[in-house]
Amino acid sequence: MFIKFCGAARNVTGSRHLLEIGGKKILLDCGMFQGGAKEKVRAQNEGFLFDPKAVDFLILSHAHIDHCGMIPRLVKLGFAGKIFCTQATRDLAEMMMLDGAKIQFQDAAFVKKEMGKEIEPLYSEADVHAAVKLFTTYEYFQKFKLIEGVWVTFYDAGHVLGSAITAIDFKEEGSQKRLVYTGDLGRKYMPILNDPYQVDHANYLIIESTYAGHLHDSFDSVEDELSRIIMDVTRRRGKIIIPGFSLERTQELVYVLHKLYDEKKIEPIPIFIDSPLSVEVSKVFDRYENYYDNETFRDFLSRKESPFHSPEIKYVKRIEESKALNTFKGSCIIISASGMCEAGRIKHHLKYHMGDARNLILVVGFMAQGTRGRQLVDGASKIRLFGQLYPLRAQVVVMNAFSAHADKLELLEYVKNVSDLENVFVVHGEENQCLVFRDNIINILKMKCRVDVADLGEEFVETPEGMQSLKGTRREEYLNKIKDLKLKV
């Protein structure tokens, strides 16, 4: 078995992990790199650290753009194998990728208009449609055969609707082995979704580390804190602007706000969901009530009521309606994408509202390094939008209790409860988070397995002595040197 880490290595975005098992190449996720210098990010997204034509299968953990966003480009460059995921992930990924294609063309048009440069979109809507034809779906606990001797099972990751932990069971020289990829691991006791499924055994674990060095606030405090924020802002006749990821975060916010209205804990001010993609994603949520947790049934479905619809909640699709929000009189809540403020209508809402000290920008999700959202969190006094600097006078509040990623204790607990571990690979975290997680697994959990934080492009091979890095060595040279060890490949 080989593992090559082609994205989200000492970084949060661009998840792409290439396995070679039984002579077949299996790609875990194919995400978009985000944040940082535009030229560098584009270069990372233009190419792959492998030949797309040589990949046999793709397994998709969930539909966030940093996990599915480059699937159409993979197909454009020659991938023609099957793509496996849950049904909800398939439906959501199609929307996310089509939205990505639209943004690609908008960005290309903007660069041509403002800079006079021609750039080719990374992929088109036609590439998205070609990719969608390759999808095959399975549900949680539905074990399926990938090839002879290799079986795959999805478990609920509790991160976003349809998100899956992937377990791959296979034989290596007569020994039964299991590799588990968490994708993005959710949290317990969050609204809408079930808690992450605890996988009880694995030989190899590829696990995320987004918040491996942080402790989140309890979600129990969210309703009180959100109520207080809304009351404070409405008293000063301000507006609340929330950069919201179209998938999951927006639905969680609407769920909590709807509940607060029903319980009369806040005044019924309008909530505008100003994102065409969020509108469509919410429709998918309505179709997959079987994915909801017991609390959602208790709070809403038992009353034949949707968490995502009420008189105060208004979904905005037309651009004219969106522009009208700039001159809306009185207090309101505007939830708009993109979540990291890099694209979409949120940029316009920041431009028109962040200069007013009465307003508040509520950050409820992870902001990658190099993004406008990260500038908000880091206390910037000015933000560049549409080529100009605008002053930031609005109050900025961060609520990390909404995070859909497991925190330090939740991640450690997850690893602790996996038996038979030989190797843990830490991915999907900024470098300091990856290293903290590695050290905590070794020093706090006292685990005897090997723990690696891979570099981008680093490859590992299974040997009789365990997984070994090929860092600094070409694969062919390495195999020639140690062929007497009878590598298990």
GROMACS .gro file of C-alpha atoms in nm:
model
  489
    1MET     CA    1   0.000   0.000   0.000
    2PHE     CA    2   0.110   0.353  -0.084
    3ILE     CA    3  -0.032   0.682   0.049
    4LYS     CA    4   0.054   1.016  -0.113
    5PHE     CA    5  -0.066   1.340   0.046
    6CYS     CA    6  -0.149   1.577  -0.239
    7GLY     CA    7  -0.338   1.847  -0.048
    8ALA     CA    8  -0.448   1.959   0.299
    9ALA     CA    9  -0.097   1.872   0.419
   10ARG     CA   10   0.006   2.119   0.691
   11ASN     CA   11  -0.280   2.321   0.543
   12VAL     CA   12  -0.658   2.322   0.576
   13THR     CA   13  -0.770   2.338   0.214
   14GLY     CA   14  -0.730   2.127  -0.099
   15SER     CA   15  -0.795   1.781   0.047
   16ARG     CA   16  -0.651   1.516  -0.189
   17HIS     CA   17  -0.504   1.190  -0.058
   18LEU     CA   18  -0.399   0.923  -0.306
   19LEU     CA   19  -0.396   0.556  -0.202
   20GLU     CA   20  -0.262   0.260  -0.395
   21ILE     CA   21  -0.416  -0.067  -0.279
   22GLY     CA   22  -0.427  -0.392  -0.472
   23GLY     CA   23  -0.272  -0.223  -0.773
   24LYS     CA   24  -0.554   0.034  -0.794
   25LYS     CA   25  -0.526   0.409  -0.730
   26ILE     CA   26  -0.795   0.547  -0.498
   27LEU     CA   27  -0.824   0.922  -0.445
   28LEU     CA   28  -0.978   1.041  -0.117
   29ASP     CA   29  -1.143   1.377  -0.195
   30CYS     CA   30  -1.044   1.626  -0.463
   31GLY     CA   31  -1.077   1.967  -0.305
   32MET     CA   32  -0.998   2.324  -0.397
   33PHE     CA   33  -0.707   2.511  -0.242
   34GLN     CA   34  -0.820   2.843  -0.092
   35GLY     CA   35  -0.655   3.145   0.071
   36GLY     CA   36  -0.315   3.303   0.014
   37ALA     CA   37  -0.161   3.460  -0.295
   38LYS     CA   38  -0.396   3.420  -0.590
   39GLU     CA   39  -0.119   3.313  -0.829
   40LYS     CA   40   0.000   3.038  -0.594
   41VAL     CA   41  -0.353   2.913  -0.524
   42ARG     CA   42  -0.440   2.906  -0.892
   43ALA     CA   43  -0.124   2.707  -0.967
   44GLN     CA   44  -0.214   2.456  -0.694
   45ASN     CA   45  -0.563   2.417  -0.839
   46GLU     CA   46  -0.453   2.399  -1.203
   47GLY     CA   47  -0.250   2.083  -1.161
   48PHE     CA   48  -0.235   1.767  -0.954
   49LEU     CA   49   0.054   1.580  -0.793
   50PHE     CA   50  -0.056   1.272  -0.987
   51ASP     CA   51  -0.190   1.183  -1.330
   52PRO     CA   52  -0.572   1.220  -1.327
   53LYS     CA   53  -0.599   0.957  -1.602
   54ALA     CA   54  -0.426   0.700  -1.377
   55VAL     CA   55  -0.674   0.732  -1.089
   56ASP     CA   56  -0.919   0.441  -1.078
   57PHE     CA   57  -1.166   0.556  -0.811
   58LEU     CA   58  -1.254   0.869  -0.615
   59ILE     CA   59  -1.416   0.856  -0.272
   60LEU     CA   60  -1.577   1.185  -0.163
   61SER     CA   61  -1.622   1.251   0.209
   62HIS     CA   62  -1.857   1.549   0.179
   63ALA     CA   63  -1.961   1.840  -0.039
   64HIS     CA   64  -1.761   2.134   0.097
   65ILE     CA   65  -1.565   2.301  -0.181
   66ASP     CA   66  -1.225   2.230  -0.021
   67HIS     CA   67  -1.309   1.860  -0.058
   68CYS     CA   68  -1.508   1.842  -0.386
   69GLY     CA   69  -1.420   2.165  -0.565
   70MET     CA   70  -1.164   2.026  -0.811
   71ILE     CA   71  -1.353   1.713  -0.917
   72PRO     CA   72  -1.467   1.879  -1.243
   73ARG     CA   73  -1.108   1.972  -1.326
   74LEU     CA   74  -0.997   1.617  -1.247
   75VAL     CA   75  -1.254   1.496  -1.502
   76LYS     CA   76  -1.153   1.767  -1.750
   77LEU     CA   77  -0.794   1.639  -1.732
   78GLY     CA   78  -0.888   1.277  -1.796
   79PHE     CA   79  -1.027   1.104  -1.486
   80ALA     CA   80  -1.302   0.861  -1.592
   81GLY     CA   81  -1.345   0.631  -1.291
   82LYS     CA   82  -1.633   0.598  -1.049
   83ILE     CA   83  -1.695   0.851  -0.771
   84PHE     CA   84  -1.841   0.712  -0.448
   85CYS     CA   85  -2.025   0.907  -0.177
   86THR     CA   86  -2.363   0.927  -0.001
   87GLN     CA   87  -2.674   1.038  -0.191
   88ALA     CA   88  -2.700   1.367  -0.001
   89THR     CA   89  -2.335   1.442  -0.076
   90ARG     CA   90  -2.394   1.375  -0.447
   91ASP     CA   91  -2.687   1.620  -0.460
   92LEU     CA   92  -2.501   1.886  -0.262
   93ALA     CA   93  -2.171   1.843  -0.448
   94GLU     CA   94  -2.345   1.899  -0.781
   95MET     CA   95  -2.474   2.235  -0.654
   96MET     CA   96  -2.141   2.334  -0.503
   97MET     CA   97  -1.948   2.247  -0.819
   98LEU     CA   98  -2.193   2.430  -1.046
   99ASP     CA   99  -2.161   2.734  -0.823
  100GLY     CA  100  -1.784   2.696  -0.843
  101ALA     CA  101  -1.801   2.694  -1.224
  102LYS     CA  102  -2.001   3.016  -1.217
  103ILE     CA  103  -1.746   3.181  -0.987
  104GLN     CA  104  -1.463   3.065  -1.217
  105PHE     CA  105  -1.619   3.247  -1.512
  106GLN     CA  106  -1.700   3.558  -1.306
  107ASP     CA  107  -1.342   3.578  -1.180
  108ALA     CA  108  -1.205   3.535  -1.532
  109ALA     CA  109  -1.432   3.813  -1.660
  110PHE     CA  110  -1.326   4.043  -1.373
  111VAL     CA  111  -0.954   3.986  -1.440
  112LYS     CA  112  -1.004   4.058  -1.809
  113LYS     CA  113  -1.201   4.377  -1.740
  114GLU     CA  114  -0.979   4.518  -1.465
  115MET     CA  115  -0.634   4.393  -1.570
  116GLY     CA  116  -0.672   4.319  -1.938
  117LYS     CA  117  -0.546   3.964  -1.883
  118GLU     CA  118  -0.699   3.648  -2.025
  119ILE     CA  119  -0.725   3.357  -1.782
  120GLU     CA  120  -0.902   3.032  -1.850
  121PRO     CA  121  -1.160   2.913  -1.595
  122LEU     CA  122  -1.038   2.599  -1.419
  123TYR     CA  123  -1.351   2.415  -1.529
  124SER     CA  124  -1.690   2.475  -1.687
  125GLU     CA  125  -2.049   2.370  -1.620
  126ALA     CA  126  -2.002   2.102  -1.887
  127ASP     CA  127  -1.717   1.956  -1.681
  128VAL     CA  128  -1.945   1.951  -1.375
  129HIS     CA  129  -2.218   1.765  -1.566
  130ALA     CA  130  -1.960   1.514  -1.692
  131ALA     CA  131  -1.839   1.460  -1.335
  132VAL     CA  132  -2.188   1.407  -1.194
  133LYS     CA  133  -2.243   1.120  -1.438
  134LEU     CA  134  -1.960   0.932  -1.264
  135PHE     CA  135  -2.121   0.934  -0.918
  136THR     CA  136  -2.239   0.615  -0.749
  137THR     CA  137  -2.401   0.649  -0.407
  138TYR     CA  138  -2.419   0.433  -0.096
  139GLU     CA  139  -2.568   0.505   0.244
  140TYR     CA  140  -2.418   0.476   0.591
  141PHE     CA  141  -2.329   0.120   0.701
  142GLN     CA  142  -2.388  -0.010   0.345
  143LYS     CA  143  -2.067  -0.205   0.278
  144PHE     CA  144  -1.969  -0.225  -0.089
  145LYS     CA  145  -1.694  -0.394  -0.288
  146LEU     CA  146  -1.448  -0.165  -0.462
  147ILE     CA  147  -1.240  -0.441  -0.620
  148GLU     CA  148  -1.175  -0.803  -0.526
  149GLY     CA  149  -1.061  -0.807  -0.163
  150VAL     CA  150  -1.123  -0.435  -0.102
  151TRP     CA  151  -1.442  -0.321   0.072
  152VAL     CA  152  -1.564   0.028   0.165
  153THR     CA  153  -1.810   0.141   0.433
  154PHE     CA  154  -1.939   0.492   0.503
  155TYR     CA  155  -2.021   0.612   0.856
  156ASP     CA  156  -2.181   0.941   0.960
  157ALA     CA  157  -1.912   1.206   1.019
  158GLY     CA  158  -2.160   1.451   1.174
  159HIS     CA  159  -1.994   1.742   0.991
  160VAL     CA  160  -2.241   1.841   0.719
  161LEU     CA  161  -2.543   1.671   0.564
  162GLY     CA  162  -2.426   1.345   0.405
  163SER     CA  163  -2.068   1.371   0.532
  164ALA     CA  164  -1.895   1.037   0.572
  165ILE     CA  165  -1.609   0.871   0.754
  166THR     CA  166  -1.463   0.618   0.509
  167ALA     CA  167  -1.342   0.275   0.622
  168ILE     CA  168  -1.149   0.069   0.366
  169ASP     CA  169  -1.099  -0.299   0.454
  170PHE     CA  170  -0.842  -0.490   0.249
  171LYS     CA  171  -0.593  -0.777   0.260
  172GLU     CA  172  -0.217  -0.735   0.240
  173GLU     CA  173  -0.019  -1.060   0.203
  174GLY     CA  174  -0.288  -1.256   0.383
  175SER     CA  175  -0.338  -1.007   0.668
  176GLN     CA  176  -0.666  -0.818   0.705
  177LYS     CA  177  -0.607  -0.442   0.726
  178ARG     CA  178  -0.827  -0.138   0.771
  179LEU     CA  179  -0.764   0.225   0.673
  180VAL     CA  180  -1.002   0.491   0.803
  181TYR     CA  181  -1.029   0.845   0.664
  182THR     CA  182  -1.232   1.079   0.883
  183GLY     CA  183  -1.280   1.351   0.623
  184ASP     CA  184  -1.394   1.646   0.835
  185LEU     CA  185  -1.500   1.520   1.175
  186GLY     CA  186  -1.803   1.688   1.331
  187ARG     CA  187  -1.894   1.756   1.692
  188LYS     CA  188  -2.134   1.605   1.941
  189TYR     CA  189  -2.458   1.774   2.044
  190MET     CA  190  -2.482   2.003   1.739
  191PRO     CA  191  -2.817   2.089   1.578
  192ILE     CA  192  -2.968   1.898   1.285
  193LEU     CA  193  -2.713   1.617   1.243
  194ASN     CA  194  -2.631   1.304   1.438
  195ASP     CA  195  -2.308   1.286   1.638
  196PRO     CA  196  -1.999   1.152   1.456
  197TYR     CA  197  -1.985   0.773   1.445
  198GLN     CA  198  -1.701   0.631   1.652
  199VAL     CA  199  -1.502   0.383   1.444
  200ASP     CA  200  -1.370   0.124   1.690
  201HIS     CA  201  -1.071  -0.017   1.503
  202ALA     CA  202  -0.827   0.071   1.227
  203ASN     CA  203  -0.465   0.001   1.138
  204TYR     CA  204  -0.421   0.332   0.959
  205LEU     CA  205  -0.608   0.651   1.047
  206ILE     CA  206  -0.605   0.968   0.837
  207ILE     CA  207  -0.760   1.235   1.059
  208GLU     CA  208  -0.825   1.607   1.034
  209SER     CA  209  -0.681   1.864   1.279
  210THR     CA  210  -0.850   2.196   1.200
  211TYR     CA  211  -0.898   2.285   1.567
  212ALA     CA  212  -0.659   2.037   1.728
  213GLY     CA  213  -0.514   2.305   1.954
  214HIS     CA  214  -0.840   2.478   2.047
  215LEU     CA  215  -1.131   2.417   2.279
  216HIS     CA  216  -1.471   2.525   2.150
  217ASP     CA  217  -1.734   2.686   2.367
  218SER     CA  218  -2.022   2.455   2.448
  219PHE     CA  219  -2.312   2.480   2.206
  220ASP     CA  220  -2.538   2.511   2.511
  221SER     CA  221  -2.426   2.874   2.539
  222VAL     CA  222  -2.509   2.965   2.179
  223GLU     CA  223  -2.874   3.059   2.224
  224ASP     CA  224  -2.807   3.296   2.515
  225GLU     CA  225  -2.506   3.458   2.347
  226LEU     CA  226  -2.684   3.499   2.015
  227SER     CA  227  -2.991   3.647   2.188
  228ARG     CA  228  -2.772   3.901   2.368
  229ILE     CA  229  -2.592   4.001   2.047
  230ILE     CA  230  -2.918   4.049   1.858
  231MET     CA  231  -3.072   4.257   2.138
  232ASP     CA  232  -2.762   4.479   2.164
  233VAL     CA  233  -2.749   4.546   1.789
  234THR     CA  234  -3.123   4.610   1.753
  235ARG     CA  235  -3.110   4.863   2.039
  236ARG     CA  236  -2.860   5.069   1.840
  237ARG     CA  237  -3.059   5.014   1.519
  238GLY     CA  238  -2.775   4.826   1.356
  239LYS     CA  239  -2.758   4.526   1.127
  240ILE     CA  240  -2.593   4.189   1.179
  241ILE     CA  241  -2.390   4.062   0.884
  242ILE     CA  242  -2.296   3.694   0.896
  243PRO     CA  243  -2.060   3.538   0.641
  244GLY     CA  244  -2.214   3.193   0.618
  245PHE     CA  245  -2.104   2.879   0.440
  246SER     CA  246  -2.392   2.784   0.212
  247LEU     CA  247  -2.368   2.423   0.324
  248GLU     CA  248  -2.452   2.347   0.690
  249ARG     CA  249  -2.352   2.668   0.871
  250THR     CA  250  -2.634   2.870   0.716
  251GLN     CA  251  -2.884   2.595   0.799
  252GLU     CA  252  -2.758   2.571   1.160
  253LEU     CA  253  -2.791   2.947   1.204
  254VAL     CA  254  -3.143   2.946   1.065
  255TYR     CA  255  -3.232   2.652   1.292
  256VAL     CA  256  -3.116   2.837   1.605
  257LEU     CA  257  -3.272   3.170   1.506
  258HIS     CA  258  -3.602   2.999   1.426
  259LYS     CA  259  -3.594   2.829   1.767
  260LEU     CA  260  -3.522   3.162   1.941
  261TYR     CA  261  -3.818   3.322   1.763
  262ASP     CA  262  -4.048   3.036   1.856
  263GLU     CA  263  -3.942   3.063   2.220
  264LYS     CA  264  -3.983   3.445   2.207
  265LYS     CA  265  -3.626   3.502   2.321
  266ILE     CA  266  -3.563   3.763   2.050
  267GLU     CA  267  -3.768   4.025   1.869
  268PRO     CA  268  -3.892   3.910   1.527
  269ILE     CA  269  -3.656   4.107   1.303
  270PRO     CA  270  -3.616   3.992   0.942
  271ILE     CA  271  -3.355   3.731   0.853
  272PHE     CA  272  -3.235   3.749   0.493
  273ILE     CA  273  -3.059   3.445   0.349
  274ASP     CA  274  -2.888   3.624   0.062
  275SER     CA  275  -2.726   3.343  -0.131
  276PRO     CA  276  -2.885   3.160  -0.423
  277LEU     CA  277  -2.673   2.856  -0.338
  278SER     CA  278  -2.793   2.856   0.025
  279VAL     CA  279  -3.151   2.862  -0.102
  280GLU     CA  280  -3.092   2.550  -0.311
  281VAL     CA  281  -2.893   2.375  -0.038
  282SER     CA  282  -3.176   2.431   0.209
  283LYS     CA  283  -3.411   2.255  -0.034
  284VAL     CA  284  -3.181   1.951  -0.026
  285PHE     CA  285  -3.196   1.956   0.355
  286ASP     CA  286  -3.575   1.945   0.330
  287ARG     CA  287  -3.546   1.627   0.118
  288TYR     CA  288  -3.322   1.440   0.361
  289GLU     CA  289  -3.507   1.452   0.692
  290ASN     CA  290  -3.393   1.093   0.755
  291TYR     CA  291  -3.043   1.232   0.822
  292TYR     CA  292  -3.166   1.456   1.107
  293ASP     CA  293  -3.101   1.390   1.475
  294ASN     CA  294  -3.367   1.329   1.742
  295GLU     CA  295  -3.358   1.689   1.866
  296THR     CA  296  -3.459   1.821   1.525
  297PHE     CA  297  -3.754   1.583   1.519
  298ARG     CA  298  -3.850   1.697   1.867
  299ASP     CA  299  -3.812   2.071   1.806
  300PHE     CA  300  -3.964   2.095   1.458
  301LEU     CA  301  -4.065   1.785   1.263
  302SER     CA  302  -4.292   1.655   1.538
  303ARG     CA  303  -4.498   1.973   1.479
  304LYS     CA  304  -4.490   1.921   1.100
  305GLU     CA  305  -4.267   2.228   1.081
  306SER     CA  306  -3.943   2.280   0.888
  307PRO     CA  307  -3.648   2.427   1.080
  308PHE     CA  308  -3.562   2.634   0.774
  309HIS     CA  309  -3.887   2.818   0.709
  310SER     CA  310  -4.082   3.078   0.909
  311PRO     CA  311  -4.242   3.420   0.840
  312GLU     CA  312  -3.924   3.599   0.955
  313ILE     CA  313  -3.691   3.400   0.729
  314LYS     CA  314  -3.667   3.537   0.376
  315TYR     CA  315  -3.463   3.365   0.105
  316VAL     CA  316  -3.314   3.608  -0.148
  317LYS     CA  317  -3.238   3.486  -0.499
  318ARG     CA  318  -3.271   3.782  -0.737
  319ILE     CA  319  -2.985   4.031  -0.753
  320GLU     CA  320  -3.230   4.323  -0.732
  321GLU     CA  321  -3.355   4.197  -0.396
  322SER     CA  322  -2.998   4.160  -0.276
  323LYS     CA  323  -2.909   4.517  -0.373
  324ALA     CA  324  -3.219   4.646  -0.196
  325LEU     CA  325  -3.077   4.519   0.135
  326ASN     CA  326  -2.810   4.791   0.115
  327THR     CA  327  -3.076   5.053   0.184
  328PHE     CA  328  -3.300   4.845   0.412
  329LYS     CA  329  -3.430   5.061   0.698
  330GLY     CA  330  -3.411   4.920   1.048
  331SER     CA  331  -3.239   4.622   1.202
  332CYS     CA  332  -3.208   4.289   1.026
  333ILE     CA  333  -2.984   3.985   1.000
  334ILE     CA  334  -2.814   3.915   0.666
  335ILE     CA  335  -2.656   3.572   0.618
  336SER     CA  336  -2.460   3.561   0.294
  337ALA     CA  337  -2.193   3.354   0.121
  338SER     CA  338  -1.913   3.290   0.073
  339GLY     CA  339  -1.820   3.187   0.423
  340MET     CA  340  -1.459   3.309   0.403
  341CYS     CA  341  -1.564   3.634   0.227
  342GLU     CA  342  -1.364   3.550  -0.085
  343ALA     CA  343  -1.653   3.552  -0.332
  344GLY     CA  344  -2.027   3.598  -0.359
  345ARG     CA  345  -2.268   3.858  -0.227
  346ILE     CA  346  -2.108   3.883   0.118
  347LYS     CA  347  -1.843   4.108  -0.039
  348HIS     CA  348  -2.110   4.364  -0.130
  349HIS     CA  349  -2.265   4.349   0.217
  350LEU     CA  350  -1.926   4.407   0.377
  351LYS     CA  351  -1.864   4.701   0.145
  352TYR     CA  352  -2.194   4.868   0.235
  353HIS     CA  353  -2.216   4.781   0.606
  354MET     CA  354  -1.874   4.735   0.766
  355GLY     CA  355  -1.807   5.110   0.779
  356ASP     CA  356  -2.098   5.171   1.021
  357ALA     CA  357  -2.011   5.127   1.390
  358ARG     CA  358  -2.373   5.037   1.470
  359ASN     CA  359  -2.342   4.717   1.270
  360LEU     CA  360  -2.191   4.387   1.376
  361ILE     CA  361  -2.011   4.121   1.172
  362LEU     CA  362  -2.062   3.779   1.326
  363VAL     CA  363  -1.798   3.519   1.239
  364VAL     CA  364  -1.925   3.165   1.290
  365GLY     CA  365  -1.685   2.953   1.084
  366PHE     CA  366  -1.321   2.877   1.017
  367MET     CA  367  -1.134   3.145   0.822
  368ALA     CA  368  -0.828   3.017   0.637
  369GLN     CA  369  -0.504   3.213   0.628
  370GLY     CA  370  -0.495   3.467   0.347
  371THR     CA  371  -0.873   3.517   0.325
  372ARG     CA  372  -1.075   3.833   0.393
  373GLY     CA  373  -1.254   3.644   0.665
  374ARG     CA  374  -0.921   3.586   0.839
  375GLN     CA  375  -0.849   3.961   0.818
  376LEU     CA  376  -1.178   4.028   0.998
  377VAL     CA  377  -1.087   3.782   1.274
  378ASP     CA  378  -0.732   3.920   1.306
  379GLY     CA  379  -0.854   4.276   1.366
  380ALA     CA  380  -0.777   4.450   1.037
  381SER     CA  381  -0.873   4.819   1.026
  382LYS     CA  382  -0.931   4.813   0.650
  383ILE     CA  383  -1.046   4.543   0.409
  384ARG     CA  384  -0.977   4.536   0.035
  385LEU     CA  385  -1.289   4.479  -0.174
  386PHE     CA  386  -1.324   4.516  -0.550
  387GLY     CA  387  -0.976   4.669  -0.573
  388GLN     CA  388  -1.030   4.935  -0.304
  389LEU     CA  389  -0.964   4.960   0.070
  390TYR     CA  390  -1.268   5.017   0.291
  391PRO     CA  391  -1.256   5.107   0.663
  392LEU     CA  392  -1.379   4.848   0.911
  393ARG     CA  393  -1.572   5.024   1.188
  394ALA     CA  394  -1.837   4.760   1.257
  395GLN     CA  395  -1.797   4.540   1.563
  396VAL     CA  396  -1.657   4.193   1.487
  397VAL     CA  397  -1.761   3.902   1.710
  398VAL     CA  398  -1.637   3.543   1.674
  399MET     CA  399  -1.857   3.255   1.795
  400ASN     CA  400  -1.660   2.932   1.770
  401ALA     CA  401  -1.938   2.722   1.925
  402PHE     CA  402  -2.091   2.696   1.577
  403SER     CA  403  -1.784   2.517   1.447
  404ALA     CA  404  -1.861   2.194   1.264
  405HIS     CA  405  -1.511   2.063   1.336
  406ALA     CA  406  -1.415   1.857   1.641
  407ASP     CA  407  -1.193   2.043   1.887
  408LYS     CA  408  -0.883   1.935   2.081
  409LEU     CA  409  -1.058   1.710   2.332
  410GLU     CA  410  -1.303   1.566   2.079
  411LEU     CA  411  -1.021   1.475   1.839
  412LEU     CA  412  -0.813   1.315   2.112
  413GLU     CA  413  -1.113   1.119   2.237
  414TYR     CA  414  -1.178   0.994   1.884
  415VAL     CA  415  -0.823   0.866   1.838
  416LYS     CA  416  -0.816   0.715   2.187
  417ASN     CA  417  -1.119   0.498   2.107
  418VAL     CA  418  -0.970   0.346   1.790
  419SER     CA  419  -0.797   0.015   1.864
  420ASP     CA  420  -0.524  -0.164   1.663
  421LEU     CA  421  -0.365   0.159   1.540
  422GLU     CA  422  -0.028   0.125   1.371
  423ASN     CA  423  -0.008   0.467   1.207
  424VAL     CA  424  -0.195   0.798   1.241
  425PHE     CA  425  -0.162   1.058   0.964
  426VAL     CA  426  -0.257   1.411   1.070
  427VAL     CA  427  -0.398   1.628   0.789
  428HIS     CA  428  -0.636   1.921   0.725
  429GLY     CA  429  -0.489   2.170   0.970
  430GLU     CA  430  -0.257   2.466   0.966
  431GLU     CA  431   0.094   2.347   1.046
  432ASN     CA  432   0.088   2.446   1.413
  433GLN     CA  433  -0.241   2.261   1.466
  434CYS     CA  434  -0.108   1.947   1.295
  435LEU     CA  435   0.206   1.947   1.510
  436VAL     CA  436   0.014   2.012   1.833
  437PHE     CA  437  -0.219   1.722   1.754
  438ARG     CA  438   0.072   1.490   1.678
  439ASP     CA  439   0.242   1.582   2.006
  440ASN     CA  440  -0.082   1.540   2.202
  441ILE     CA  441  -0.142   1.193   2.059
  442ILE     CA  442   0.210   1.094   2.162
  443ASN     CA  443   0.238   1.273   2.497
  444ILE     CA  444  -0.120   1.282   2.630
  445LEU     CA  445  -0.266   0.962   2.489
  446LYS     CA  446   0.069   0.779   2.523
  447MET     CA  447  -0.012   0.584   2.209
  448LYS     CA  448   0.255   0.351   2.079
  449CYS     CA  449   0.162   0.388   1.713
  450ARG     CA  450   0.356   0.603   1.468
  451VAL     CA  451   0.215   0.954   1.414
  452ASP     CA  452   0.306   1.149   1.099
  453VAL     CA  453   0.239   1.503   0.980
  454ALA     CA  454   0.301   1.470   0.608
  455ASP     CA  455   0.445   1.739   0.386
  456LEU     CA  456   0.265   1.828   0.065
  457GLY     CA  457   0.352   1.560  -0.189
  458GLU     CA  458   0.505   1.325   0.068
  459GLU     CA  459   0.451   0.956  -0.002
  460PHE     CA  460   0.447   0.662   0.238
  461VAL     CA  461   0.483   0.292   0.164
  462GLU     CA  462   0.390  -0.006   0.379
  463THR     CA  463   0.682  -0.232   0.467
  464PRO     CA  464   0.715  -0.524   0.710
  465GLU     CA  465   0.848  -0.266   0.959
  466GLY     CA  466   0.540  -0.044   0.911
  467MET     CA  467   0.474   0.266   0.702
  468GLN     CA  468   0.791   0.437   0.576
  469SER     CA  469   0.824   0.779   0.417
  470LEU     CA  470   0.973   0.809   0.070
  471LYS     CA  471   1.071   1.170   0.144
  472GLY     CA  472   1.377   1.271  -0.055
  473THR     CA  473   1.376   0.943  -0.248
  474ARG     CA  474   1.218   0.855  -0.581
  475ARG     CA  475   0.979   0.564  -0.548
  476GLU     CA  476   1.170   0.350  -0.800
  477GLU     CA  477   1.503   0.407  -0.622
  478TYR     CA  478   1.350   0.321  -0.287
  479LEU     CA  479   1.192   0.001  -0.413
  480ASN     CA  480   1.515  -0.109  -0.575
  481LYS     CA  481   1.709  -0.050  -0.251
  482ILE     CA  482   1.478  -0.252  -0.030
  483LYS     CA  483   1.330  -0.507  -0.268
  484ASP     CA  484   1.468  -0.782  -0.044
  485LEU     CA  485   1.220  -0.674   0.225
  486LYS     CA  486   0.936  -0.799   0.003
  487LEU     CA  487   0.735  -0.482   0.020
  488LYS     CA  488   0.362  -0.524   0.062
  489VAL     CA  489   0.252  -0.326  -0.244
   0.00000   0.00000   0.00000
